[in-house]
Coordinates of C-alpha atoms in Angstrom, one line a residue:
R17 CA 27.0 -8.6 -8.8
N18 CA 30.4 -10.3 -8.8
P19 CA 30.2 -14.0 -7.6
A20 CA 34.0 -14.1 -7.6
D21 CA 34.2 -11.3 -5.1
P22 CA 35.6 -12.7 -1.8
A23 CA 33.6 -10.2 0.1
D24 CA 30.4 -11.8 -1.1
R25 CA 29.9 -14.3 1.7
V26 CA 26.3 -15.1 0.7
G27 CA 27.2 -17.6 -1.9
E28 CA 25.2 -18.8 -4.9
V29 CA 21.5 -19.1 -4.7
R30 CA 19.8 -21.4 -7.2
D31 CA 16.2 -21.0 -8.5
A32 CA 13.6 -23.3 -7.0
T33 CA 12.2 -26.1 -9.3
P34 CA 8.5 -27.1 -9.3
E35 CA 9.5 -30.1 -7.2
D36 CA 11.2 -27.7 -4.7
V37 CA 8.0 -25.6 -4.5
A38 CA 5.8 -28.6 -3.9
A39 CA 8.1 -30.1 -1.2
A40 CA 8.4 -26.7 0.5
I41 CA 4.7 -26.3 0.8
A42 CA 4.4 -29.8 2.2
R43 CA 6.9 -28.9 4.9
A44 CA 5.1 -25.7 5.6
E45 CA 1.8 -27.5 6.0
A46 CA 3.4 -29.9 8.4
A47 CA 4.9 -27.0 10.4
R48 CA 1.6 -25.2 10.5
S49 CA 0.4 -26.6 13.9
D50 CA 3.7 -26.3 15.7
W51 CA 4.5 -22.7 14.7
G52 CA 0.8 -21.6 15.0
R53 CA 0.8 -23.0 18.6
T54 CA 4.1 -21.4 19.5
P55 CA 3.4 -18.7 22.2
A56 CA 3.2 -15.2 20.8
D57 CA 6.0 -14.1 23.1
I58 CA 8.4 -16.7 21.7
R59 CA 7.6 -15.7 18.1
A60 CA 8.1 -12.0 19.1
E61 CA 11.5 -12.8 20.7
C62 CA 12.6 -14.5 17.4
L63 CA 11.8 -11.4 15.5
L64 CA 13.5 -9.1 18.0
R65 CA 16.7 -11.2 17.8
A66 CA 16.6 -11.0 14.0
A67 CA 16.3 -7.2 14.3
D68 CA 19.3 -7.0 16.5
A69 CA 21.3 -9.3 14.2
M70 CA 20.4 -7.1 11.2
E71 CA 21.7 -4.1 13.0
E72 CA 24.9 -5.9 13.9
C73 CA 25.7 -6.9 10.3
R74 CA 24.4 -3.7 8.7
L75 CA 27.7 -3.0 7.0
D76 CA 27.7 -6.3 5.2
L77 CA 24.0 -5.7 4.2
V78 CA 24.7 -2.2 2.9
G79 CA 27.4 -3.6 0.5
L80 CA 25.1 -6.4 -0.6
I81 CA 22.1 -4.1 -1.2
A82 CA 24.3 -1.6 -3.2
R83 CA 25.8 -4.4 -5.3
E84 CA 22.8 -6.5 -6.1
A85 CA 20.0 -3.9 -6.2
G86 CA 22.0 -0.9 -7.3
R87 CA 20.8 1.2 -4.4
T88 CA 22.9 4.1 -3.1
L89 CA 24.5 3.8 0.3
P90 CA 22.1 6.2 2.0
N91 CA 19.2 4.2 0.5
A92 CA 20.7 0.9 1.7
I93 CA 21.1 2.2 5.2
S94 CA 17.5 3.5 5.4
E95 CA 16.3 0.2 4.0
I96 CA 18.0 -1.7 6.8
R97 CA 16.5 0.7 9.3
E98 CA 13.0 0.0 7.8
A99 CA 13.5 -3.8 7.9
V100 CA 14.5 -3.6 11.5
D101 CA 11.5 -1.4 12.3
F102 CA 9.2 -3.9 10.6
L103 CA 10.6 -6.8 12.8
R104 CA 10.2 -4.8 16.0
Y105 CA 6.8 -3.3 15.2
Y106 CA 5.2 -6.7 14.3
A107 CA 6.9 -8.3 17.3
A108 CA 5.2 -5.7 19.5
E109 CA 1.9 -6.1 17.7
S110 CA 1.9 -9.9 18.0
R111 CA 2.2 -9.8 21.8
D112 CA -1.2 -8.0 21.9
R113 CA -3.0 -10.6 19.8
S114 CA -5.9 -12.6 21.2
C115 CA -5.4 -16.3 21.8
S116 CA -8.8 -16.9 20.1
E117 CA -7.3 -15.8 16.7
T118 CA -6.4 -18.6 14.3
P119 CA -3.5 -18.3 11.8
L120 CA -4.4 -18.7 8.1
G121 CA -1.9 -21.4 7.4
P122 CA 0.9 -21.4 4.8
V123 CA 1.3 -17.9 3.4
A124 CA 3.1 -17.0 0.2
C125 CA 5.1 -13.7 0.4
I126 CA 6.1 -12.4 -3.0
S127 CA 8.3 -9.3 -2.8
P128 CA 9.9 -6.8 -5.2
W129 CA 13.4 -5.8 -6.1
N130 CA 13.2 -2.1 -5.3
F131 CA 13.1 -2.7 -1.5
P132 CA 14.7 -6.2 -1.5
L133 CA 15.3 -6.3 2.2
A134 CA 12.7 -4.0 3.8
I135 CA 9.5 -5.2 2.0
F136 CA 10.8 -8.8 1.9
T137 CA 11.4 -8.7 5.7
G138 CA 8.2 -6.8 6.4
Q139 CA 5.9 -9.3 4.7
I140 CA 7.6 -12.3 6.3
A141 CA 7.7 -10.8 9.8
A142 CA 4.0 -10.0 9.7
A143 CA 3.0 -13.5 8.5
L144 CA 5.3 -15.2 11.0
A145 CA 4.2 -13.0 13.9
A146 CA 0.6 -14.0 13.3
G147 CA 1.6 -17.7 13.5
N148 CA 1.7 -18.6 9.8
P149 CA 4.5 -20.7 8.1
V150 CA 5.9 -18.7 5.2
L151 CA 7.0 -19.5 1.6
A152 CA 9.2 -16.5 0.7
K153 CA 9.5 -15.8 -3.0
P154 CA 11.9 -12.8 -3.6
A155 CA 12.3 -10.9 -6.9
E156 CA 14.4 -12.8 -9.3
E157 CA 16.8 -9.8 -9.5
T158 CA 17.6 -9.8 -5.8
P159 CA 17.8 -13.4 -4.4
L160 CA 21.1 -12.9 -2.5
I161 CA 19.7 -10.2 -0.3
A162 CA 16.7 -12.4 0.4
A163 CA 18.9 -15.4 1.2
E164 CA 20.8 -13.3 3.8
A165 CA 17.6 -12.1 5.4
V166 CA 16.3 -15.7 5.7
R167 CA 19.7 -16.8 7.1
I168 CA 19.4 -14.1 9.8
L169 CA 15.8 -15.1 10.7
H170 CA 16.7 -18.8 10.9
A171 CA 19.7 -18.0 13.2
A172 CA 17.3 -15.9 15.4
G173 CA 15.2 -19.0 16.0
I174 CA 12.6 -19.2 13.2
P175 CA 12.2 -22.9 12.4
R176 CA 13.5 -23.8 8.9
D177 CA 10.2 -25.3 7.9
A178 CA 8.2 -22.3 9.1
L179 CA 10.2 -20.0 6.8
Q180 CA 11.5 -21.3 3.4
L181 CA 13.1 -19.4 0.6
L182 CA 12.0 -20.1 -2.9
P183 CA 14.0 -17.9 -5.4
G184 CA 13.0 -17.9 -9.0
S185 CA 11.1 -16.2 -11.8
G186 CA 7.4 -15.3 -12.0
E187 CA 6.7 -19.0 -12.7
T188 CA 7.8 -19.9 -9.1
G189 CA 5.3 -17.3 -7.8
A190 CA 2.6 -18.7 -10.0
L191 CA 3.2 -22.2 -8.7
L192 CA 2.8 -20.9 -5.1
V193 CA -0.4 -19.0 -5.8
A194 CA -2.0 -21.9 -7.6
D195 CA -1.4 -24.5 -4.8
P196 CA -4.6 -25.2 -2.8
R197 CA -2.6 -25.4 0.4
I198 CA -1.6 -21.8 0.3
A199 CA -4.0 -20.0 2.6
G200 CA -2.9 -16.4 1.9
V201 CA -0.8 -14.2 -0.3
A202 CA 1.1 -11.0 0.4
F203 CA 2.4 -9.3 -2.8
T204 CA 4.2 -6.1 -3.7
G205 CA 4.8 -5.3 -7.3
S206 CA 3.1 -4.1 -10.5
T207 CA -0.7 -3.6 -10.8
A208 CA -0.8 -6.0 -13.7
A209 CA 0.9 -8.8 -11.7
A210 CA -1.4 -8.2 -8.8
R211 CA -4.4 -8.6 -11.1
A212 CA -3.0 -11.8 -12.4
I213 CA -2.6 -13.2 -8.9
A214 CA -6.1 -12.1 -8.0
R215 CA -7.5 -13.9 -11.0
Q216 CA -5.6 -17.1 -10.2
L217 CA -6.7 -17.0 -6.5
A218 CA -10.3 -16.4 -7.6
E219 CA -10.4 -19.9 -9.2
R220 CA -10.4 -21.6 -5.8
L221 CA -11.4 -21.1 -2.1
G222 CA -9.1 -21.2 0.9
P223 CA -8.8 -24.1 3.3
D224 CA -11.7 -22.5 5.3
G225 CA -14.0 -22.4 2.3
R226 CA -13.7 -18.6 2.0
P227 CA -11.9 -16.4 -0.6
V228 CA -8.1 -16.6 -0.2
P229 CA -6.8 -13.3 1.4
L230 CA -4.6 -11.3 -0.9
I231 CA -2.7 -8.3 0.4
A232 CA -1.5 -6.4 -2.7
E233 CA 0.5 -3.2 -2.7
T234 CA 1.2 -1.9 -6.2
G235 CA 2.1 1.3 -8.0
G236 CA 0.8 4.8 -8.4
Q237 CA 0.5 7.8 -10.6
N238 CA 1.6 9.9 -7.7
A239 CA 1.1 13.7 -7.9
L240 CA 2.2 16.7 -5.9
V241 CA 0.2 19.9 -6.1
A242 CA 2.1 23.1 -5.4
D243 CA 0.3 26.5 -5.3
S244 CA 1.6 30.0 -5.5
S245 CA 1.9 30.4 -1.7
A246 CA 4.4 27.5 -1.4
L247 CA 8.0 28.4 -0.8
A248 CA 9.8 27.6 -4.1
E249 CA 13.0 26.4 -2.5
Q250 CA 11.1 23.9 -0.4
V251 CA 9.1 22.7 -3.4
V252 CA 12.3 22.1 -5.4
A253 CA 14.1 20.3 -2.6
D254 CA 11.1 18.0 -1.8
V255 CA 10.4 17.4 -5.5
L256 CA 14.0 16.3 -6.2
T257 CA 13.9 13.8 -3.3
S258 CA 10.5 12.5 -4.2
A259 CA 11.0 12.1 -7.9
F260 CA 14.7 11.1 -8.2
D261 CA 15.8 9.4 -5.0
S262 CA 16.3 5.6 -5.7
A263 CA 16.4 6.5 -9.4
G264 CA 12.6 7.0 -9.1
Q265 CA 12.2 3.3 -8.4
R266 CA 9.8 3.6 -5.5
C267 CA 6.1 2.9 -5.7
S268 CA 5.7 6.1 -3.6
A269 CA 7.8 8.3 -6.0
L270 CA 6.5 11.5 -7.4
R271 CA 5.4 11.1 -11.1
V272 CA 3.5 14.3 -11.8
L273 CA 4.3 17.8 -10.4
C274 CA 1.3 20.1 -10.7
L275 CA 2.5 23.7 -10.5
Q276 CA 0.2 26.6 -10.3
E277 CA 0.8 28.6 -13.5
D278 CA 1.4 31.8 -11.6
V279 CA 4.7 30.5 -10.3
A280 CA 5.6 27.8 -12.8
D281 CA 8.0 29.9 -14.9
R282 CA 9.9 30.9 -11.7
T283 CA 10.0 27.4 -10.1
L284 CA 10.8 25.3 -13.2
P285 CA 14.2 26.8 -13.9
M286 CA 15.2 26.3 -10.2
L287 CA 14.1 22.7 -10.4
K288 CA 15.9 22.0 -13.7
G289 CA 19.1 23.6 -12.4
A290 CA 19.0 21.6 -9.2
M291 CA 18.3 18.4 -11.1
D292 CA 21.4 19.0 -13.3
E293 CA 23.5 19.0 -10.1
L294 CA 22.5 15.4 -9.2
A295 CA 25.4 13.0 -9.5
L296 CA 24.5 9.8 -11.5
G297 CA 26.9 6.9 -11.1
D298 CA 28.2 3.9 -9.0
P299 CA 25.9 3.5 -6.0
R300 CA 28.8 2.4 -3.9
R301 CA 30.2 5.9 -3.9
L302 CA 29.1 8.3 -1.3
A303 CA 29.0 11.1 -3.8
T304 CA 26.3 9.4 -5.9
D305 CA 22.8 10.7 -5.8
I306 CA 21.2 8.4 -8.4
G307 CA 22.3 4.9 -9.2
P308 CA 21.3 2.5 -12.0
V309 CA 17.9 1.2 -12.7
I310 CA 17.3 -2.4 -12.0
S311 CA 17.8 -3.9 -15.5
A312 CA 18.6 -3.2 -19.1
E313 CA 15.0 -3.9 -20.0
A314 CA 13.8 -1.2 -17.4
A315 CA 16.3 1.3 -18.9
R316 CA 15.0 0.7 -22.4
T317 CA 11.4 1.1 -21.3
I318 CA 12.1 4.4 -19.5
T319 CA 14.2 5.8 -22.3
A320 CA 11.5 4.8 -24.8
H321 CA 8.9 6.8 -22.9
V322 CA 11.1 9.9 -22.8
D323 CA 11.9 9.6 -26.5
A324 CA 8.2 9.2 -27.3
M325 CA 7.3 12.3 -25.3
R326 CA 10.0 14.3 -27.1
A327 CA 8.7 13.0 -30.5
A328 CA 5.2 14.2 -29.5
G329 CA 6.5 17.7 -29.1
R330 CA 6.7 17.8 -25.3
A331 CA 9.5 19.9 -23.7
V332 CA 12.0 17.5 -22.2
H333 CA 14.9 18.6 -20.0
G334 CA 17.6 16.2 -18.9
P335 CA 21.4 16.0 -18.8
A336 CA 23.2 13.6 -21.1
L337 CA 24.9 10.6 -19.6
L338 CA 28.5 11.1 -18.6
P339 CA 31.1 8.7 -20.0
D340 CA 31.3 6.7 -16.7
C341 CA 27.6 5.9 -17.1
T342 CA 27.4 4.7 -20.7
R343 CA 28.0 1.2 -19.5
G344 CA 25.4 -0.2 -17.2
N345 CA 21.7 0.3 -16.6
F346 CA 21.9 4.1 -16.1
V347 CA 19.1 6.5 -17.1
A348 CA 19.5 10.2 -16.9
P349 CA 16.8 12.0 -14.9
A350 CA 14.3 13.9 -17.0
V351 CA 11.6 16.6 -16.5
I352 CA 8.8 16.5 -19.1
E353 CA 6.1 19.2 -19.4
I354 CA 2.7 17.8 -20.3
E355 CA -0.7 19.4 -20.9
S356 CA -3.0 16.8 -19.2
L357 CA -2.9 13.7 -17.1
G358 CA -4.5 11.9 -19.9
E359 CA -1.1 11.7 -21.7
L360 CA 0.1 9.2 -19.1
S361 CA -1.5 5.8 -19.6
E362 CA 0.6 4.0 -16.9
E363 CA 3.3 4.5 -14.3
V364 CA 6.8 5.2 -15.6
F365 CA 9.0 3.5 -13.0
G366 CA 12.2 5.5 -13.1
P367 CA 13.7 8.9 -12.8
V368 CA 11.2 10.8 -14.9
L369 CA 9.1 13.7 -13.6
H370 CA 6.1 15.1 -15.5
V371 CA 5.1 18.7 -14.9
L372 CA 1.5 20.0 -15.4
R373 CA 0.4 23.6 -15.0
W374 CA -2.9 24.5 -13.4
R375 CA -5.0 27.6 -12.7
R376 CA -6.2 28.5 -9.2
D377 CA -9.9 28.2 -10.1
T378 CA -9.4 24.7 -11.3
L379 CA -8.0 23.2 -8.1
D380 CA -11.0 20.9 -7.4
A381 CA -11.0 19.7 -11.0
L382 CA -7.3 19.0 -10.8
I383 CA -7.7 16.8 -7.7
D384 CA -10.6 15.0 -9.3
S385 CA -8.5 14.3 -12.4
I386 CA -5.7 12.9 -10.1
N387 CA -8.3 10.7 -8.4
G388 CA -9.7 9.8 -11.8
T389 CA -6.5 8.0 -12.8
G390 CA -7.7 5.1 -10.6
Y391 CA -4.5 5.1 -8.5
G392 CA -4.4 6.1 -4.9
L393 CA -1.1 5.6 -3.3
T394 CA 0.7 8.8 -2.4
F395 CA -0.2 12.5 -2.9
G396 CA 1.7 15.6 -2.0
L397 CA 0.6 19.2 -1.3
Q398 CA 2.8 22.3 -1.0
T399 CA 1.0 25.3 0.3
R400 CA 1.0 27.8 3.2
L401 CA -2.7 28.3 3.1
D402 CA -4.7 26.4 5.7
D403 CA -7.9 26.6 3.7
T404 CA -6.2 25.0 0.7
T405 CA -4.8 22.3 2.9
E406 CA -8.3 21.4 4.3
Q407 CA -9.8 21.6 0.8
V408 CA -7.3 19.2 -0.7
L409 CA -7.1 16.8 2.2
T410 CA -10.9 16.4 2.1
R411 CA -10.9 15.7 -1.7
A412 CA -7.8 13.7 -2.3
K413 CA -8.2 9.9 -2.2
A414 CA -4.7 8.7 -1.8
G415 CA -3.7 6.4 1.0
N416 CA -0.7 8.5 2.1
I417 CA -0.8 12.3 1.9
Y418 CA 2.2 14.5 2.6
V419 CA 1.9 18.2 3.2
N420 CA 4.9 20.5 2.8
R421 CA 7.4 17.7 2.8
N422 CA 8.7 15.0 0.5
M423 CA 6.5 12.0 -0.5
I424 CA 8.8 9.1 0.2
G425 CA 10.4 7.2 3.1
A426 CA 7.2 6.2 5.0
V427 CA 8.2 5.2 8.6
V428 CA 6.8 2.0 10.1
G429 CA 4.3 2.8 12.8
A430 CA 4.4 6.5 12.1
Q431 CA 3.2 6.6 8.5
P432 CA 1.5 3.2 7.7
F433 CA 1.9 2.7 4.0
G434 CA -0.5 1.5 1.3
G435 CA -3.0 2.8 -1.2
H436 CA -6.4 2.2 -2.8
G437 CA -7.9 1.4 -6.2
L438 CA -5.2 0.4 -8.7
S439 CA -2.6 1.0 -6.0
G440 CA -3.6 -2.0 -3.9
T441 CA -6.1 -3.8 -1.6
G442 CA -4.8 -2.8 1.8
P443 CA -4.3 -3.1 4.7
K444 CA -1.4 -0.7 5.2
A445 CA 2.0 -2.2 6.0
G446 CA 3.3 -1.0 9.3
G447 CA -0.2 -0.1 10.5
P448 CA -2.6 -1.4 13.1
L449 CA -4.7 -3.5 10.8
Y450 CA -2.0 -5.4 8.9
L451 CA -1.5 -8.4 11.2
R452 CA -5.3 -8.9 11.4
R453 CA -5.3 -9.9 7.7
F454 CA -3.2 -12.9 8.5
V455 CA -5.6 -14.5 11.0
T456 CA -9.2 -15.7 11.2
N457 CA -11.5 -15.1 14.2
A458 CA -9.8 -11.8 14.8
A459 CA -10.3 -10.2 18.2
Q460 CA -12.4 -7.0 18.6
L461 CA -10.6 -3.9 17.4
P462 CA -8.7 -2.0 20.0
P463 CA -10.4 1.0 21.7
A464 CA -8.2 3.5 19.7
L465 CA -10.0 2.3 16.5
A466 CA -13.5 2.7 17.8
G467 CA -15.6 4.9 15.6
K468 CA -19.2 6.0 15.1
P469 CA -21.8 5.1 12.5
P470 CA -23.0 7.8 10.1
V471 CA -26.2 9.7 11.0
A472 CA -28.1 7.9 8.3
F473 CA -27.5 4.5 10.1
A474 CA -30.1 5.4 12.7
A475 CA -32.8 5.6 10.1
W476 CA -31.8 2.0 8.9
R477 CA -32.1 0.7 12.5
Q478 CA -35.5 2.3 12.9
F479 CA -36.6 0.9 9.6
L480 CA -35.6 -2.6 10.6
A481 CA -37.4 -2.3 13.9
A482 CA -40.5 -1.0 12.3
S483 CA -40.5 -3.8 9.8
G484 CA -40.4 -6.4 12.5
A485 CA -36.9 -7.7 11.6
D486 CA -35.9 -8.0 15.3
D487 CA -32.8 -10.2 14.7
A488 CA -31.6 -7.8 11.9
A489 CA -32.2 -4.8 14.2
A490 CA -30.2 -6.4 17.0
D491 CA -27.3 -7.1 14.5
A492 CA -27.4 -3.5 13.3
A493 CA -27.3 -2.3 16.9
A494 CA -24.2 -4.4 17.5
C495 CA -22.6 -3.1 14.2
A496 CA -23.1 0.4 15.5
E497 CA -21.0 -0.4 18.6
L498 CA -18.3 -2.1 16.6
T499 CA -17.8 0.2 13.6
P500 CA -14.3 1.8 13.1
L501 CA -15.7 4.5 10.8
G502 CA -14.1 7.9 11.6
A503 CA -11.5 6.5 14.0
Q504 CA -8.5 8.8 14.1
I505 CA -5.1 8.2 15.8
D506 CA -2.2 10.6 16.2
L507 CA 0.9 8.6 15.4
P508 CA 4.5 9.3 16.6
G509 CA 6.9 11.4 14.7
P510 CA 9.8 13.9 15.2
V511 CA 9.3 17.4 16.4
G512 CA 7.9 19.5 13.6
E513 CA 5.9 16.6 12.0
R514 CA 2.3 15.6 12.6
N515 CA 1.2 12.1 11.5
T516 CA -2.5 11.3 11.6
Y517 CA -4.2 7.9 10.7
R518 CA -7.8 7.9 9.7
L519 CA -10.5 5.4 8.7
E520 CA -12.9 6.5 6.0
P521 CA -15.6 4.8 3.9
R522 CA -14.6 2.7 0.9
G523 CA -17.5 3.9 -1.2
T524 CA -19.9 1.3 -2.6
V525 CA -20.2 -2.3 -1.3
L526 CA -21.8 -5.1 -3.3
C527 CA -24.2 -7.1 -1.1
M528 CA -25.0 -10.7 -2.3
A529 CA -26.7 -13.2 -0.1
A530 CA -28.8 -16.3 -0.5
S531 CA -31.1 -15.5 2.5
E532 CA -33.0 -12.4 3.6
A533 CA -31.3 -12.5 7.0
G534 CA -27.8 -12.7 5.4
L535 CA -28.6 -9.7 3.1
L536 CA -29.8 -7.6 6.0
R537 CA -26.5 -8.3 7.9
Q538 CA -24.6 -7.2 4.8
V539 CA -26.5 -4.0 4.4
S540 CA -26.0 -3.2 8.1
A541 CA -22.2 -3.8 7.8
A542 CA -22.0 -1.5 4.7
L543 CA -24.1 1.3 6.1
C544 CA -22.5 1.4 9.5
T545 CA -19.1 1.9 7.9
G546 CA -20.4 4.8 5.8
N547 CA -20.7 3.0 2.5
R548 CA -23.5 2.7 0.0
P549 CA -24.9 -0.9 -0.2
L550 CA -25.4 -2.1 -3.7
I551 CA -27.8 -5.0 -3.6
L552 CA -27.7 -7.7 -6.2
G553 CA -31.4 -8.0 -6.9
E554 CA -33.9 -6.1 -4.8
L555 CA -34.5 -5.4 -1.1
P556 CA -36.7 -8.1 0.4
A557 CA -40.3 -7.3 -0.2
S558 CA -41.2 -8.3 3.4
L559 CA -39.5 -5.1 4.6
G560 CA -41.8 -2.9 2.6
S561 CA -40.6 0.4 1.2
P562 CA -37.7 2.2 2.8
P563 CA -38.3 5.8 3.9
P564 CA -37.0 8.6 1.7
S565 CA -33.9 9.1 3.8
L566 CA -32.7 5.6 2.9
R567 CA -33.8 5.2 -0.7
D568 CA -30.8 7.1 -2.1
L569 CA -28.5 5.0 0.1
L570 CA -29.7 1.6 -1.0
G571 CA -28.7 0.9 -4.6
T572 CA -29.6 -2.2 -6.6
T573 CA -28.1 -3.9 -9.7
T574 CA -28.6 -6.9 -11.9
D575 CA -25.4 -6.7 -13.9
L576 CA -22.1 -7.2 -12.1
R577 CA -20.1 -6.5 -15.3
V578 CA -20.9 -2.8 -15.3
A579 CA -21.9 -1.9 -11.7
A580 CA -19.3 0.2 -9.8
F581 CA -18.3 -0.9 -6.3
E582 CA -15.1 -1.2 -4.2
A583 CA -15.7 -4.3 -2.2
A584 CA -18.2 -7.3 -2.1
L585 CA -19.9 -9.2 0.7
F586 CA -21.1 -12.7 -0.1
D587 CA -23.2 -15.2 1.9
G588 CA -24.3 -18.4 0.2
A589 CA -23.2 -21.7 -1.3
P590 CA -19.5 -22.3 -2.1
A591 CA -20.4 -23.1 -5.7
D592 CA -22.0 -19.6 -6.1
L593 CA -18.9 -18.1 -4.5
L594 CA -16.7 -19.8 -7.0
T595 CA -18.8 -18.3 -9.7
L596 CA -18.7 -14.8 -8.2
C597 CA -15.0 -14.5 -7.5
P598 CA -13.7 -15.2 -11.1
A599 CA -16.4 -12.9 -12.5
L600 CA -15.2 -10.0 -10.3
A601 CA -11.5 -10.8 -10.8
A602 CA -12.1 -10.7 -14.6
R603 CA -13.2 -7.0 -14.5
E604 CA -10.9 -4.3 -15.5
G605 CA -9.7 -1.8 -12.9
A606 CA -9.0 -2.3 -9.2
I607 CA -9.0 -5.6 -7.5
I608 CA -12.3 -6.2 -5.7
P609 CA -11.9 -7.9 -2.4
V610 CA -14.7 -10.4 -1.6
H611 CA -15.5 -11.1 2.0
A612 CA -17.5 -14.0 3.3
P613 CA -19.1 -14.1 6.8
E614 CA -17.1 -15.3 9.9
R615 CA -18.2 -18.7 11.2
D616 CA -20.4 -18.7 14.3
A617 CA -20.0 -15.0 14.6
E618 CA -21.7 -13.0 17.3
P619 CA -24.2 -10.2 16.3
G620 CA -22.5 -7.4 14.5
R621 CA -19.4 -9.5 13.8
S622 CA -20.5 -11.5 10.7
Y623 CA -18.1 -9.4 8.7
R624 CA -14.8 -7.8 9.7
L625 CA -15.9 -4.2 9.5
E626 CA -12.3 -2.9 9.2
W627 CA -12.2 -4.3 5.7
L628 CA -15.1 -2.0 4.7
V629 CA -13.1 1.2 5.5
R630 CA -10.1 2.9 3.9
E631 CA -7.0 3.8 5.8
K632 CA -5.6 7.2 5.2
T633 CA -2.3 8.5 6.6
I634 CA -1.6 12.3 6.6
S635 CA 1.9 13.5 7.3
I636 CA 2.3 17.3 7.8
N637 CA 5.6 19.2 8.1
T638 CA 4.5 21.7 10.7
A639 CA 7.9 23.3 10.7
A640 CA 8.0 23.9 7.0
M641 CA 10.3 26.5 5.6
G642 CA 8.7 29.9 5.3
G643 CA 7.3 30.0 8.8
N644 CA 3.9 29.5 10.3
A645 CA 1.1 29.8 7.7
S646 CA -1.0 31.7 10.2
L647 CA 1.4 34.7 9.9
M648 CA 0.0 35.2 6.4
A649 CA -3.3 36.1 7.8
L650 CA -2.0 39.0 10.0
E651 CA -3.2 42.5 9.2
E652 CA -0.7 45.3 8.8
D653 CA -1.4 46.8 12.2
D654 CA -1.5 43.5 14.1
P655 CA 1.4 43.0 16.6
V656 CA 3.9 40.4 15.7

């Protein structure tokens, strides 16, 4: 950054003070009604004008992104494209919203430095499109890009009080999160920071007396599995892009390459040789492949990891820094061979690729160990065997899965992005559920997301009817009609690429209610979305004993400290909710979202069933190098 550069027309941006934060929230609260009542078409038009303006000034934005964030010119161009896509996608989505939906209120959007324009714009655009005023807190490393984005949005017609920029350190974000007037938080960053936000939000309830919605998208220990059928040249090309593009500073970046041992000795020299040809240097030069990392502290952390691996006896391959890169925050790319995933305790956010060898008969165990890291953001597979593809797609738990292509560059509307577990809470950015998290009283899901309850749900409905729980049986019948479980959509993409969006069960859902009727509604919501209900206490004695087909599905617990579950449903007094939320937030591991019932809900709609399923996006390169995988199944005498 060079403040004296006459080409820098953004000007100086100062950090917000605590007084600035308080005043901004007050203005946002005052603007809440006006912006929330603004017709959806007008809000959409503002976003579309902002998209056009970003395209018109893209050259200025490219220079700013390269200077302030250290991103290469191709990265900067693609980031502008993504920001524009977010604006247009959410504008289109907002026009389809129901007038019965109510915006949350002031929303804090806390964005990262690695996508300082795209993620910053995407968070803001979604919250604004849903009718919420926004307090935008960019990463402290990239305030100038954020200031320019806000200037463009204001010029496009977004009222100044409906969108306010609050640059600063983490303390500024903490002030926003702690304020009781903040009705929702969108955050992208580290897992540790997301946990801290969740714990802070757990200490209070939102303006509607329910848990404050948190959309957190964090990191991943992202793996790519390549078997012996994969074309080595394609593996190398996709691995280079996935691991080292953007200096490895993408939450989607490849961290662990799992090579089948039969081909590892042939593939690794190709990979290392190709990596040595990457140009490290000034991101403003077109010849540069890898720019600097974001800060001197980041460079020290990454280098310390590589040095520790080398000291532990691991084989490390990486070129030395050229003289031009000895000044600045440059880190040479590195390939490190490891023996197990257990050697990696946390994500290394930089141009470092770990390589793990595996045997063919251990594929299932390998996928289980990747799932076992607790992260679930991106996952890659390189194979030309259809059976292997099906085997891995069924077992892998990542939110975004890529087959025979690179693992980065998710496209808005085509590859909705977001993960599970330690990788975030959902819903996916650029997907059909995202805007719904910014409103209450959401309309019924569109027909494209209609699903079917699992077979076992019929036994639950029969059990309720036989037990004389008529109201609960009616609610269960409505749930069966509304469940999104199993919904699948084919999303757009270029020729030679197939993108599929699926909704799958979360796993286990904690059910905690003060009344029998409330508990039965929770169990129905969990079962109809394919999950296992975990009841705090026991099933009401008035229902008698469930049939054998249900006993294994209905779990119970008395200790929330050790019980395993992925989401929680609560129905009871606010004081009890304020006891539950901090207790769950204090647990180690993934953030546990807590959902309270909708007010005055119709049968089957006490809980938003879409929050009890996981979104999975699968992107397959159907034109992968090496030809059609079905050719490998031809017999010698078959005609070709």
